[in-house]
Amino acid sequence: MIRKEMIAMLLAGGQGSRLGVLTASVAKPAVAFGGKYRIIDFPLSNCINSGIDTVGVLTQYQPLRLNTHIGIGIPWDLDRNNGGVTVLPPYEKSDNSEWYSGTANAIFQNMNYMEGYNPEYVLILSGDHIYKMDYEVMLDFHKENHADVTIATMPVPLSEASRFGIVIADEDKKIMDFEEKPKEPRSNLASMGIYIFSWKVLKEALYAMKDQSGCDFGKHIIPYCHSKGQRLFAYEYNGYWKDVGTLGSYWEANMELIDLIPEFNLYEEYWKIYTKSDIIEPQYLSPESFVERSIIGEGSEIFGEVRNSVVGAGVTIGKGTVVRDSIIMKGAHIGENTYIEKSIIAEGCTIGSNVRLGIGDEAPNKLNASIYSFGLVTIGEDSVVPDNVSIGKNTAISGVTDKGDYPDGNLASGEVIIKAGDVI
Amino acid sequence: MKAIGIILAGGNNSRMQELSNKRAIAAMPVGGSYRSIDFALSNMSSSHIQTVAVLTQYSARSLNEHLSSSKWWDFGRKQGGLFVFNPTVTVDNSWWYRGTADAMYQNISFLKKRHEPYVIITSGDCVYKMDYNKVLDYHIEKKADITVVCKDMEPGVDVSRFGVVRMNEDARIIEFEEKPMVSRSNTVSAGIYVVRRRQLIEMLERSAAEDRWDFVTDILIRYKNMKQIYGYKMKEYWNNIATVESYYQTNMDFLKPEVRRYFFQEEPKICSKVDDLPPAKYNVGSDVHNSLIASGCIINSKVENSVLFKKVFVGKNCVIRNSIILNDVYIGDNTHIENCIVESRDTLKANTYYCGDNGIKIVYENNERYVL
């Protein structure tokens, strides 16, 4: 009988609605990151680098990009005869068919998948963080403590602790209590949403809580285990970990890669990050180009000026164009004499010539000021921006736009044009 | 597909100088992200040839490493696949490959076992894109015994390192000279041949019986008047990289927009082994013009009219000009490199100066690299 010591269940079904138009047609884990990668590459690479060769990826929201990206797992060496990567979408059952209604509910609906590998431990991951972590070290910690559940945590500044789920542990790292986004935090150990469960404990808890609606690890399963007096431990992680859940943090995390020696270093030999590369040719920088403090992906052709930016693969930046402090994703095409500042331009966009992006004074976004802030211009996948228009700050565009969408050739700060995709 | 493929990748050439010390020419890095053999392999794959044999001999380690998985070119199927044949000692043979015909003859059981009626033979040291089906259709239409793909070289190009051909109006080859000192024609053989499988087996066996081992001199030239040997002219880009000058020039050709468009953007694309390197990084002080930069590079200074292969590090205050830097080279601060080809995995210490004054200089150093 097949037996795996530890398998991973990677939750990748969320929309990530705080990324606005970026996730209009792709799930958050499939959003591009760092000029070459997608967010899900980080947990997947961590798995294979930690010796975990069996990974179930739970998908639900807009899974096409995710499915084609993962395929049979070749880039991560997860194409295995025994184990490997399996994409697990919700499915119809003879009774009680339902979507994944919560993180733990999604795992519960895939009980058969886990049973098939008869694991001793199950690692629960989410597909929306940027970090490098050796899960095997965490497993050693779990075993040493004879724990039932181990929660990965990281110290955060006490002033920011109220944004996180906080864990209160004793000197032996045994968890005494939790607080979800406490006003006055009693500890600075924030939960990273990464759990190792001993399989029997997880199975029992999932069955016990199966009728809980929207069953969630943080809200239901962990408190359930705690109330039953099981051994819960906090594993402390001290490396780089970034939640890229908002446009601001997503932009910041990309910009951090540009630093001379970035805190999160992709250039280390050790702990490589793998991804599916369908563009492999070298990039070309023309005689009139200028590129500084930037990273640029394969096959891009740069005829203009790029500063402090992250440019993906297969991007063209026309002559006389200036790009600053921006993220431009795979396959985007930028015309000539265009000025782009502090913008996020998603995959496959076409930006015309003589366009000005991210100019003028800031104004709160009219559609959703909490999503489209930080002064960013956000342009969703495959959008088109015509020639000779100006676009202000805190703006969002999705879909093919033409001159008529821009009164007097302008889109003032705080305005949006949504012509495609599911956007809140 | 009606054909199988054979790629001749065993050769060495003294005109590559130190560059061929480390590897077979077919494993030479080309165009920033590729190896020379990727072009032939990708052409085979995009022509839907499912079974390809690569014949290797000289310094095959680097090549074997490159071919360690066939998935990059979409081979590795249940039907067909990629076969690498190194010379091997058998009951009735203990020779190395004594020539291109011998290399095929020693693997004749592979040829005999297949069922496809035709064989496409090509070399691993040419840079080109081709749909072999077009040559095959031409071959069948001409009722040829062998079809040789030919290329008209620009006037003034030295053709003395090629096989030079002359054809009659019907495109039948009436003259074939191997590496002539002086030549009346500037049409050269591109080293791509189409031949019926049974015909090839017959000719290989006969040559072997006569102790003749070279495909060009002992088969093509010898059979020229007896068999119907036709030329097929290709008009698209084609270059052989087997001398230092042509290797340099072929790489520099990729700086031209039309060459980049042809190889990098137009389908079918050229496939290669994926190295999982991060995107290239440009730090403060980087000033790059008219250059190709591959993934994994980190650049801190001036680079002009150059091709940087994968994972090249360029320190501060350097000038890299008109040069080709092969994979995984570390270039220390204040280094000046002009008109050079820097061998892969080199470590150049700070304050190094290299300049090819008369032609291209090959830089080959063996310094220790300190990993920080």
Coordinates of N, CA and C in Angstrom, one line a residue, chain B residues 56 120 143 218 226 320 333 367:
Chain B
T56 N 26.8 11.0 -31.1 CA 27.8 11.9 -30.4 C 29.1 11.1 -30.3
I120 N 15.9 11.9 -42.4 CA 16.4 13.2 -42.5 C 17.7 13.2 -41.8
K143 N 11.7 12.5 -57.4 CA 12.1 11.1 -57.5 C 13.6 11.0 -57.2
D218 N 32.5 9.7 -49.5 CA 32.4 8.3 -49.9 C 31.0 8.0 -50.4
M226 N 25.9 8.4 -60.4 CA 25.1 7.1 -60.5 C 23.7 7.3 -60.0
I320 N 31.9 46.2 -21.2 CA 31.8 45.0 -22.0 C 31.4 45.4 -23.4
D333 N 35.0 43.8 -10.7 CA 34.9 45.2 -11.0 C 36.0 45.7 -11.9
N367 N 40.3 30.8 -12.7 CA 40.4 31.2 -11.3 C 39.4 30.6 -10.4

